[in-house]
Coordinates of C-alpha atoms (C1' of nucleotides) in Angstrom, one line a residue:
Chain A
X686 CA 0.0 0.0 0.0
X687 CA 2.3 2.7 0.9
X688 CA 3.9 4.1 -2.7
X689 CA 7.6 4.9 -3.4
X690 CA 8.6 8.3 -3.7
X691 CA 8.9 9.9 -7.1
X692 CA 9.1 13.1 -6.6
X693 CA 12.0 15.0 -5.1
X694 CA 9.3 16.4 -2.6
X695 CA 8.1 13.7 -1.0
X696 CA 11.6 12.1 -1.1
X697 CA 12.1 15.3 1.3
X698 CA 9.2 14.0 3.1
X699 CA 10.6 10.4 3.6
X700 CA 13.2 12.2 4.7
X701 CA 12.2 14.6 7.3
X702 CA 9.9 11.5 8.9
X703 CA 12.9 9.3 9.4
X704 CA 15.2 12.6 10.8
X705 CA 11.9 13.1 13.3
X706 CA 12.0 9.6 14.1
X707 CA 15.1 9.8 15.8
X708 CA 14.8 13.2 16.8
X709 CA 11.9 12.0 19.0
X710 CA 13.8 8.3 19.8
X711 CA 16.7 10.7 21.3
X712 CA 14.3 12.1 23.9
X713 CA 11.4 9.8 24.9
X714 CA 10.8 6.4 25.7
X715 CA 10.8 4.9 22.2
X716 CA 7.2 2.9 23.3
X717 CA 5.8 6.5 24.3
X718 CA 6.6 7.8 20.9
X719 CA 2.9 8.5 18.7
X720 CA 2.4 8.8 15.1
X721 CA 0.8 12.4 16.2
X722 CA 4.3 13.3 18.0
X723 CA 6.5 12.2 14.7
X724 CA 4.6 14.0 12.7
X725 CA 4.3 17.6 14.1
X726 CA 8.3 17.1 14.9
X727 CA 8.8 16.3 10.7
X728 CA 6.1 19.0 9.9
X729 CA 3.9 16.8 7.7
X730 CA 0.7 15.7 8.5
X731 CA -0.1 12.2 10.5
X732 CA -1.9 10.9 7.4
X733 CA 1.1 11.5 5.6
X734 CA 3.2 8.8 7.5
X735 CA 1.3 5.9 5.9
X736 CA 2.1 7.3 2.3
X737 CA 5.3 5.8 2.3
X738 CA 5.6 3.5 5.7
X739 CA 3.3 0.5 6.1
X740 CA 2.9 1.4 9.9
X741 CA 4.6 3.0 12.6
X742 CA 7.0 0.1 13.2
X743 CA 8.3 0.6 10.0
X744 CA 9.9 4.3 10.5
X745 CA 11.6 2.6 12.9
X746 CA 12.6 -0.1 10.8
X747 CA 13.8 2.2 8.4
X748 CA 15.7 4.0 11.1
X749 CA 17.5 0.4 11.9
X750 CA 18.3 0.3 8.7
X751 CA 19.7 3.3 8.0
X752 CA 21.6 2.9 11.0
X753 CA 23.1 -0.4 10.5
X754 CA 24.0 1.0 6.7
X755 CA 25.9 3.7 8.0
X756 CA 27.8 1.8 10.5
X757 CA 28.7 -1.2 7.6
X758 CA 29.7 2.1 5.8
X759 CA 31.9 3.0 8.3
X760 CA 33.4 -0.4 9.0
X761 CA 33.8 -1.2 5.5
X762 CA 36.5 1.2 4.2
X763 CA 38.4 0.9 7.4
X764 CA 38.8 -3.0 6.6
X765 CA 42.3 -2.7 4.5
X766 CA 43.7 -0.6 7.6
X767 CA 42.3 -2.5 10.5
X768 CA 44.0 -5.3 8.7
X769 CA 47.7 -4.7 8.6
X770 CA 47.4 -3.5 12.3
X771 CA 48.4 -5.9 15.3
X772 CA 45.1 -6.9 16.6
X773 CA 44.8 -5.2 19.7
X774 CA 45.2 -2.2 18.0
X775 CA 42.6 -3.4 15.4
X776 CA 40.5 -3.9 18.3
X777 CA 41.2 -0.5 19.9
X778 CA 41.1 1.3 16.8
X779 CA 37.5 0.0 15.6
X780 CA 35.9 0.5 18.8
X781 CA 37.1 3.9 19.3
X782 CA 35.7 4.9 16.0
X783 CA 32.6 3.2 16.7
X784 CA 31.9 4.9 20.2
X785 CA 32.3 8.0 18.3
X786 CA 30.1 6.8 15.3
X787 CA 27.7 6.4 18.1
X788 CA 27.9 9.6 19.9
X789 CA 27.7 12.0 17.5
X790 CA 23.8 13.7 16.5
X791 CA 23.5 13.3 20.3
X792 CA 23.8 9.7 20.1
X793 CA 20.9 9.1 18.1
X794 CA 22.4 5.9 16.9
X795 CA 22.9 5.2 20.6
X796 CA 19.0 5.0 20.9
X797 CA 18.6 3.6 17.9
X798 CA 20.6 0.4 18.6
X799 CA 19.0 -0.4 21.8
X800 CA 15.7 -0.5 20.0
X801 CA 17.2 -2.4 16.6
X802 CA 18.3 -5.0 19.3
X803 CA 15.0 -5.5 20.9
X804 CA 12.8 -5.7 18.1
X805 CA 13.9 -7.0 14.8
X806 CA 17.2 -8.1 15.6
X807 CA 18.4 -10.8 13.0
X808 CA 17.2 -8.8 10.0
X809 CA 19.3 -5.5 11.3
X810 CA 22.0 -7.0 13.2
X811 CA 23.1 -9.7 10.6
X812 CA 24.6 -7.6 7.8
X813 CA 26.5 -6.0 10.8
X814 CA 27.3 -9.2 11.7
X815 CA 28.6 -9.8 8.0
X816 CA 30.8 -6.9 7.8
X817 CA 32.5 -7.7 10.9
X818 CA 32.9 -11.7 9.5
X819 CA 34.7 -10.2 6.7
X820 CA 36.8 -8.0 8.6
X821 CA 37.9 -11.2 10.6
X822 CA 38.1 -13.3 7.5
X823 CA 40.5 -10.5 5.9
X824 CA 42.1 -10.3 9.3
X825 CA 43.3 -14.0 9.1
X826 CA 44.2 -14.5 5.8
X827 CA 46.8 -11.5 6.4
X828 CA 48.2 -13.5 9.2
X829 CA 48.2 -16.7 8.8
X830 CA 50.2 -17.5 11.5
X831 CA 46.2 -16.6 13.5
X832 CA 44.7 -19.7 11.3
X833 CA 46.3 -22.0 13.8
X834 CA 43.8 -21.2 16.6
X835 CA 41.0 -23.7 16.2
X836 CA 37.5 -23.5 15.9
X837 CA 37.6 -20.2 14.4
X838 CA 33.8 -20.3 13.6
X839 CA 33.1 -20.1 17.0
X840 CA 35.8 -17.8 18.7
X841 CA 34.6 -15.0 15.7
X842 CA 30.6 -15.6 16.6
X843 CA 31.8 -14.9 20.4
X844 CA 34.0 -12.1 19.9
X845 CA 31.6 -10.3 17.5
X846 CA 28.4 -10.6 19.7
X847 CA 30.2 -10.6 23.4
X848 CA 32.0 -7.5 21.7
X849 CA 29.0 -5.4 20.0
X850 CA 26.7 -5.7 23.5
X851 CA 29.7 -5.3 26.1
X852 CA 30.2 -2.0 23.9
X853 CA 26.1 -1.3 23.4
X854 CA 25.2 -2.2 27.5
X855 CA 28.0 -0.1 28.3
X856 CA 27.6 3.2 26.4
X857 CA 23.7 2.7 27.2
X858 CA 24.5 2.2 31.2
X859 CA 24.2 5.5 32.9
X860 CA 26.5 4.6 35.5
X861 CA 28.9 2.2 34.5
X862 CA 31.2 0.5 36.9
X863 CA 34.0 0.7 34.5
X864 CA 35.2 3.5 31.9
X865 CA 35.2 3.1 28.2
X866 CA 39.2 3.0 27.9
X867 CA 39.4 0.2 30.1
X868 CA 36.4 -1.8 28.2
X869 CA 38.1 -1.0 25.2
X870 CA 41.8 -2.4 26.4
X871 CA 40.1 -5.4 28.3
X872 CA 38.4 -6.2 24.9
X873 CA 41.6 -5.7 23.1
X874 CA 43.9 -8.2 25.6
X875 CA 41.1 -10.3 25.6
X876 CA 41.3 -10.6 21.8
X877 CA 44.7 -10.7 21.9
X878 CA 45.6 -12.9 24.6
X879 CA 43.5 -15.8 23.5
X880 CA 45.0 -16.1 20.0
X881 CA 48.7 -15.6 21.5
X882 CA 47.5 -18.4 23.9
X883 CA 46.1 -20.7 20.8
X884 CA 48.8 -20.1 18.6
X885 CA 51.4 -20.7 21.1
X886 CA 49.5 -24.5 22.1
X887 CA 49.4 -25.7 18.1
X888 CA 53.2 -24.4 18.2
X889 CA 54.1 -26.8 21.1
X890 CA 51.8 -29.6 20.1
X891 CA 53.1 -29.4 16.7
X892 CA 57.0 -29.2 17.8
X893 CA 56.9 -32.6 20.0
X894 CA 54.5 -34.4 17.7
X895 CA 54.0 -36.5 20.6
X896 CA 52.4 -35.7 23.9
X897 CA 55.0 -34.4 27.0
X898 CA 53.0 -32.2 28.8
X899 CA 49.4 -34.0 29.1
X900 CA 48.8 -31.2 31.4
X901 CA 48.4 -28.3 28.8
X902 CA 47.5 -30.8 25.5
X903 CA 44.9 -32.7 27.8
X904 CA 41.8 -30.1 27.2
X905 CA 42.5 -30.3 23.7
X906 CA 39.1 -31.7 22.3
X907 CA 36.9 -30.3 20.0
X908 CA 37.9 -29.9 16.3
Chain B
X1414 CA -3.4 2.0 42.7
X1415 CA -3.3 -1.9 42.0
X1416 CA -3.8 -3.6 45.3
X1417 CA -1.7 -6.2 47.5
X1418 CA -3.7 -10.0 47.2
X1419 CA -4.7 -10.0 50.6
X1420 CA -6.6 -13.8 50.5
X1421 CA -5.3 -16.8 48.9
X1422 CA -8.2 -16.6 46.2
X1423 CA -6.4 -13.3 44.6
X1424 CA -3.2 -14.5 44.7
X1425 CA -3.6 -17.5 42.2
X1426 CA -5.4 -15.2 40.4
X1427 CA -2.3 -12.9 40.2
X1428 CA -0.3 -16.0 39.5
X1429 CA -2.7 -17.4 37.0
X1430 CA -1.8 -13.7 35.2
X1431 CA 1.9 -14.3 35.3
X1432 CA 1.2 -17.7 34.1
X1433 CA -1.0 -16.5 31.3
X1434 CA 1.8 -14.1 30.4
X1435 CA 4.4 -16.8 30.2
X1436 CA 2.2 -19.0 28.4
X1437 CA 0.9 -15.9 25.5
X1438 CA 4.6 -15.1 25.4
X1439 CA 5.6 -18.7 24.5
X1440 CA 2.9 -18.7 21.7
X1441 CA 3.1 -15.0 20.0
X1442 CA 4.8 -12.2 19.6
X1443 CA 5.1 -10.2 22.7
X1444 CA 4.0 -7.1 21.2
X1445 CA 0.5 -8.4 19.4
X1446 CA -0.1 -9.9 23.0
X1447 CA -3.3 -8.4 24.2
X1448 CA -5.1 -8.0 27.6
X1449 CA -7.7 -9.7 26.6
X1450 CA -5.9 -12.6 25.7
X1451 CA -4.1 -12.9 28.6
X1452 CA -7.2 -12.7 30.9
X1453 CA -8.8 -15.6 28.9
X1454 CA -5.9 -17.6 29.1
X1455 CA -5.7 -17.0 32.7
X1456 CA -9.4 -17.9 33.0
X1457 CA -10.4 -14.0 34.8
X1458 CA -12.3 -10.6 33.7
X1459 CA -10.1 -8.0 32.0
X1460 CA -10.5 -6.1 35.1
X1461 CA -8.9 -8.4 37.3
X1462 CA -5.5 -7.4 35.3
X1463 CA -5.8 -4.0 36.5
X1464 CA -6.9 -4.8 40.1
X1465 CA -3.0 -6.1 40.5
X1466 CA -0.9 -4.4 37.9
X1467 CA -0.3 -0.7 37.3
X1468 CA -0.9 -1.9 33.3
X1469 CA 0.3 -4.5 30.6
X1470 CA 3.8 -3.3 30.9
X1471 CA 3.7 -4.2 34.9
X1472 CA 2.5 -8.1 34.1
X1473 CA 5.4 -8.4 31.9
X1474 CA 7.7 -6.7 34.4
X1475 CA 6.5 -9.5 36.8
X1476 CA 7.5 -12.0 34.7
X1477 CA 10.7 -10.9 34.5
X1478 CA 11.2 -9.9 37.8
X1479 CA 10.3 -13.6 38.3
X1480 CA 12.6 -15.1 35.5
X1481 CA 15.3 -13.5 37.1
X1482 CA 14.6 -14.3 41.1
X1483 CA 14.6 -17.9 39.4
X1484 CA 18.0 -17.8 37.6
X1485 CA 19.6 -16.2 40.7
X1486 CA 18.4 -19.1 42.8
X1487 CA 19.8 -21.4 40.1
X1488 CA 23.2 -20.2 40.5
X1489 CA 23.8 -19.0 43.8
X1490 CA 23.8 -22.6 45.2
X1491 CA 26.3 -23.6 42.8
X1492 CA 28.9 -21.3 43.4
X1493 CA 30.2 -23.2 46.1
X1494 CA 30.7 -25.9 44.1
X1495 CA 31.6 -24.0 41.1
X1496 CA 34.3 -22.0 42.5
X1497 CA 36.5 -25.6 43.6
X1498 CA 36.2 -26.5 39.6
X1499 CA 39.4 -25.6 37.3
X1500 CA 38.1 -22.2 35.7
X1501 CA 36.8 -23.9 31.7
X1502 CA 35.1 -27.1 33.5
X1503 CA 33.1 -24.1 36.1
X1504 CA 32.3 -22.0 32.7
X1505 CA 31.0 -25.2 31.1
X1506 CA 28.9 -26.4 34.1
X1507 CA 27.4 -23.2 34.6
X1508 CA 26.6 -22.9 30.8
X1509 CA 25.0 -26.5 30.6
X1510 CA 22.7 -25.6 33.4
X1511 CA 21.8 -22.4 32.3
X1512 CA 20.6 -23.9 29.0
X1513 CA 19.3 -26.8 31.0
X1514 CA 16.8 -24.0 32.6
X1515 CA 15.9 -21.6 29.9
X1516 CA 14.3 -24.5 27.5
X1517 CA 12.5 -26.3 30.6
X1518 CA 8.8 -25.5 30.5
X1519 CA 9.0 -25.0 26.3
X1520 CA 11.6 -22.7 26.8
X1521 CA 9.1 -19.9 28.3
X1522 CA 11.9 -17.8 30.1
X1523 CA 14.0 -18.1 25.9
X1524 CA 10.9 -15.8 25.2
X1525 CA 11.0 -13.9 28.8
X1526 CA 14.6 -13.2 28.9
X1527 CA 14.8 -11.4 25.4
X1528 CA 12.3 -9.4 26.5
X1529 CA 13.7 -8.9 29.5
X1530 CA 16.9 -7.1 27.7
X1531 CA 14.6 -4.5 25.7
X1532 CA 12.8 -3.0 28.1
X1533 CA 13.8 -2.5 31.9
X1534 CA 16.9 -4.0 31.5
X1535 CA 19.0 -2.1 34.4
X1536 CA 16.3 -3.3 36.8
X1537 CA 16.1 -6.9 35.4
X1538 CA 19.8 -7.9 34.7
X1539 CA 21.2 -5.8 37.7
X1540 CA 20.7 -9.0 40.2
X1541 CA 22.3 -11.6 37.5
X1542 CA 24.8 -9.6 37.2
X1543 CA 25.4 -9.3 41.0
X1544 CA 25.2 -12.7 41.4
X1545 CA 28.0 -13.7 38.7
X1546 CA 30.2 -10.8 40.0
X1547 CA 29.4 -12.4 43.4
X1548 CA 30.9 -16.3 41.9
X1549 CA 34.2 -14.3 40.4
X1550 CA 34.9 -12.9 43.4
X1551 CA 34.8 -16.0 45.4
X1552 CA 36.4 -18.0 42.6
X1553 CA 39.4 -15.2 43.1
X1554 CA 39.6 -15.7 46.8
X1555 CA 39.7 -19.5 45.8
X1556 CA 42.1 -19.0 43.4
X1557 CA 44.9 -16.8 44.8
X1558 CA 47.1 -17.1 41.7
X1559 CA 44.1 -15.4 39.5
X1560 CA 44.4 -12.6 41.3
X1561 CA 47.4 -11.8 39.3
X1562 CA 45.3 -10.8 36.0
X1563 CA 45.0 -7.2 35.2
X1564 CA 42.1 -4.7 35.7
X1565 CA 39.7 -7.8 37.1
X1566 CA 36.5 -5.6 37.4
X1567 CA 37.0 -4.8 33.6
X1568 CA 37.3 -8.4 32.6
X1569 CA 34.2 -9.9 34.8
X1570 CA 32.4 -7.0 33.2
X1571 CA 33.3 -8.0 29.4
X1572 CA 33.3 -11.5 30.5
X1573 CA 30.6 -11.8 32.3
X1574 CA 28.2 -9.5 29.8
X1575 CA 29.5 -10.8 26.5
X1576 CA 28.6 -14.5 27.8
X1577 CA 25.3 -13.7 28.8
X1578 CA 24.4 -12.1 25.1
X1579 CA 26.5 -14.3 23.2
X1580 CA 24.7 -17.3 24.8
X1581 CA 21.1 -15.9 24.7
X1582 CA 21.8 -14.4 21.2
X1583 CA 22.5 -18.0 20.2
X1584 CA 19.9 -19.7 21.8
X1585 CA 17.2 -17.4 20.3
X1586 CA 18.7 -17.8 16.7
X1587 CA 16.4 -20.1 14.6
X1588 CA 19.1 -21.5 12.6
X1589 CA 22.6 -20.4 14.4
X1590 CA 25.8 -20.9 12.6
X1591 CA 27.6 -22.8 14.9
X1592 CA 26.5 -25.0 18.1
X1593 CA 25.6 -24.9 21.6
X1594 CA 28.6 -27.0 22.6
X1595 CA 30.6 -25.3 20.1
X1596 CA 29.9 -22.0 22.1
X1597 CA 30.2 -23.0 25.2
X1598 CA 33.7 -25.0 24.6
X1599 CA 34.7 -21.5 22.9
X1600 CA 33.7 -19.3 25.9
X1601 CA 35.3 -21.7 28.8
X1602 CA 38.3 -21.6 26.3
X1603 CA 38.2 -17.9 25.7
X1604 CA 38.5 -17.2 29.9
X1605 CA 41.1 -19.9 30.6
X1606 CA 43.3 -18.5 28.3
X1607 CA 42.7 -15.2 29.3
X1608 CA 43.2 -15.8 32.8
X1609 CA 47.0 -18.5 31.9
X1610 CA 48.2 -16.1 29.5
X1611 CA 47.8 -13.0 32.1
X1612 CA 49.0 -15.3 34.9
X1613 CA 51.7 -15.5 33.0
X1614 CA 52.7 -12.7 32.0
X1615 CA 52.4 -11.5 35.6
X1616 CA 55.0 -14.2 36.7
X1617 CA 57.3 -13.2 33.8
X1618 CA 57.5 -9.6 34.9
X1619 CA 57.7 -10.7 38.7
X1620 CA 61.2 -12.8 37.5
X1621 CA 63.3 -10.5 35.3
X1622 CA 62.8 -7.6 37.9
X1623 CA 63.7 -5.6 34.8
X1624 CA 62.6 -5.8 31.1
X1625 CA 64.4 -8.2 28.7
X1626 CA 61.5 -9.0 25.9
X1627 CA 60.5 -5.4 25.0
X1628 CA 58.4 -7.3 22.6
X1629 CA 55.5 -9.0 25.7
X1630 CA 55.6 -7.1 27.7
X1631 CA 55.7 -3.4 25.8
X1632 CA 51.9 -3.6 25.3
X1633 CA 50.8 -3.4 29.4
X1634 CA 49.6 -0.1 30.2
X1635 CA 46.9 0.1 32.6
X1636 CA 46.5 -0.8 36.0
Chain C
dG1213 C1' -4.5 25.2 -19.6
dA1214 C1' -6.5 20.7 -19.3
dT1215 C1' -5.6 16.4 -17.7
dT1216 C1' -3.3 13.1 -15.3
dT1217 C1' -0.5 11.7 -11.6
dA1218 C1' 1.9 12.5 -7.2
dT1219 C1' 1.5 14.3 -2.8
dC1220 C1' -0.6 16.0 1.3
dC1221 C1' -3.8 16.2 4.8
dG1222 C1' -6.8 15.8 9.0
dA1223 C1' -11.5 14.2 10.3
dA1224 C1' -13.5 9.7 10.9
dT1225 C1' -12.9 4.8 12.1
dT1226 C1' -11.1 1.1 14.6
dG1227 C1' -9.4 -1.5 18.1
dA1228 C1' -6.8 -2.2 22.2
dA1229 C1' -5.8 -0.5 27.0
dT1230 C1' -7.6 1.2 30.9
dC1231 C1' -11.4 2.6 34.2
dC1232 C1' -15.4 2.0 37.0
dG1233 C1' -19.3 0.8 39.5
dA1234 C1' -22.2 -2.9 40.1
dA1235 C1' -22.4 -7.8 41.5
dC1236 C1' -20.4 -11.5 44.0
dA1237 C1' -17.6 -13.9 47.7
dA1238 C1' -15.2 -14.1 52.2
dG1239 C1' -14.3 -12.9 56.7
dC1240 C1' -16.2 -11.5 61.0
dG1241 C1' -18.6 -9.9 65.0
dT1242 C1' -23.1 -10.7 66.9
Chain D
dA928 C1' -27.5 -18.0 60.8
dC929 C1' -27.4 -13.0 59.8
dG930 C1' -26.1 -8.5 58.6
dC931 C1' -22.1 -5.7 57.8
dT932 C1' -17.6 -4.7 56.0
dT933 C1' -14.0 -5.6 53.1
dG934 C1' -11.8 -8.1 49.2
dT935 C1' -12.5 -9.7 44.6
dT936 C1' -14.4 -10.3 40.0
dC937 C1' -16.3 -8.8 36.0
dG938 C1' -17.4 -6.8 31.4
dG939 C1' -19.5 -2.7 29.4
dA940 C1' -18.1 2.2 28.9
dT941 C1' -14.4 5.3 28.1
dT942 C1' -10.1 7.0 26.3
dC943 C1' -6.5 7.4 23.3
dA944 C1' -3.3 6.3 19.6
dA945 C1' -2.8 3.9 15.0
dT946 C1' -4.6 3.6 10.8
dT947 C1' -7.8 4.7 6.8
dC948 C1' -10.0 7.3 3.4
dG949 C1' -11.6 10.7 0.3
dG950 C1' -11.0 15.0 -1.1
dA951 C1' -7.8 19.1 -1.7
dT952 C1' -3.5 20.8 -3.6
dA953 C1' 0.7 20.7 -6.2
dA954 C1' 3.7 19.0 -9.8
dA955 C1' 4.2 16.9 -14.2
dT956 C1' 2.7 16.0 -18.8
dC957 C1' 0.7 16.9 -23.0

DNA sequence: GATTTATCCGAATTGAATCCGAACAAGCGT
DNA sequence: ACGCTTGTTCGGATTCAATTCGGATAAATC
């Protein structure tokens, strides 16, 4: 039902709803938020909404999305970089750039990821969740000395997700028992540490091709 | 303006609403859930909702209140017996039991706990998060040589946040990319590393008083 | 400038959340 | 057992926000 945009004025329109959706998301409650409210804020009428969004939900929706573009877009590019640095300073570097990402228009996009999270989820999280696979794919295959840690899968899926809502839950927590910097570094050793850790285990288990220490070698399991 | 249940008659009637909720919640969406679909399921008037809750929001708010009260008093008793377990076979036990609980009664706290994280979340993951800062801390004191790692507050906060999502992200995905055991092996692997390589690293400085590997040890900063 | 098409609007409709006062049940003193 | 008070239940009436609709206005086209 609702039409796509041909003309440059109601592309304006699309436009200014969208900008008044998180305008009004950066000051109330996101489930207090009414059609009535958007709509005086974007300076079109209420009927006007449903010309171009099926229902309320989806000005959100769209604002997910043009959140979660903008933040692939800023990943993206910084891919080739983030890739020739030593990974705790890949680590450092991307989250520094995101918290800023995050704060600027007020942190808008600070709003807006809390709700993306709640509601839809999969559909706006996973091409984030993409980029970031890709950075980590590009990441390996520029040091392949990292492919020896095992179940790579797996260590990505946690670092990605344990790494996008430590950062989220953080800049959202009014009080936070810890600062940003040391979130940041703790992600960073974290990161770092473990694949020093793994890399340094297929070293030894590789130089004495037989078992000497069935201390360390003994938890060896999966994969 | 809601009431206290003073006889026994109104109290299973607020339970039956609780129950209603957790049993709407397993079958829809919790937004299309309606009042009136939760008094029939519970068997009372629409105006019995209102005689105990402030509004729809506040049953809700009771479940989670409730999911959480019951997670707590899933792990507190184990801590004893957690903290005496090397640190990837307490990670793994604690894991197994958590999943253990969230898919017992057709996984109704899976639906609870996702809502859980959208709305109140300060007030509804403050005690869980209490309670697992409450098993590092004795895990530490039972541990002495842990105590070594850096900046501990930092890394029970990425730890103990980034395990909670990463696990409940999984177990909502439909169709998740890698397993449960996969996951949980990968998280009990990610913190025993951690906390060897940082042990570690601690003795090494402790030993050669001075530097001698510029290289390890010209990355610690904090703390 | 007439006609078609796109856009805009806000009063009317709809439906769910919430309120309210009457009916019903329990406790309780007599 | 009986009347009185208080707790409880109920579902129709009310309120309020989302959505619809049909006409008004502006741009585009010929």
């Amino acid at each position: 039902m609702p039409r796509k945009p041909k003309q440059q004025r109601s592309q304006a329109t699309v436009n200014a709803i969208i900008e008044a959706g998180f305008i009004a998301m950066a000051e109330r409650e996101p489930a207090t938020i009414t059609t009535r409210q958007i709509a005086d804020i974007a300076g079109v009428g209420v009927g006007s909404l449903y010309e171009y969004f099926e229902n309320k939900e989806a000005i959100f929706s769209a604002m997910s999305e043009r959140f979660v573009a903008d933040t692939v877009a800023l990943i993206r590019p910084q891919i080739a970089t983030l890739v020739r640095m030593p990974i705790r300073d890949a680590v450092r570097h991307m989250l520094e750039s995101f918290r800023t990402f995050l704060q600027e228009n007020d942190g808008r996009y600070l709003s807006c990821i809390q709700y993306a999270m709640t509601l839809d989820f999969e559909r706006y999280i996973d091409p984030l969740q993409q980029t970031l696979s890709e950075l980590v794919t590009q990441y390996l295959m520029n040091h392949p000395d990292t492919l020896r840690v095992r179940d790579i899968p797996t260590m990505s899926y946690i670092m990605i997700h344990g790494g996008i809502f430590a950062v989220v839950r953080h800049l959202s927590d009014p009080s936070p028992p810890i600062t940003f910097d040391q979130l940041v570094e703790g992600l960073a050793r974290m990161v770092g540490h473990y694949t020093e850790r793994e890399i340094a285990m297929a070293n030894a288990t590789q130089e004495h091709l037989r078992a000497k220490e069935p201390d360390e070698t003994g938890s060896d399991r999966e994969q």
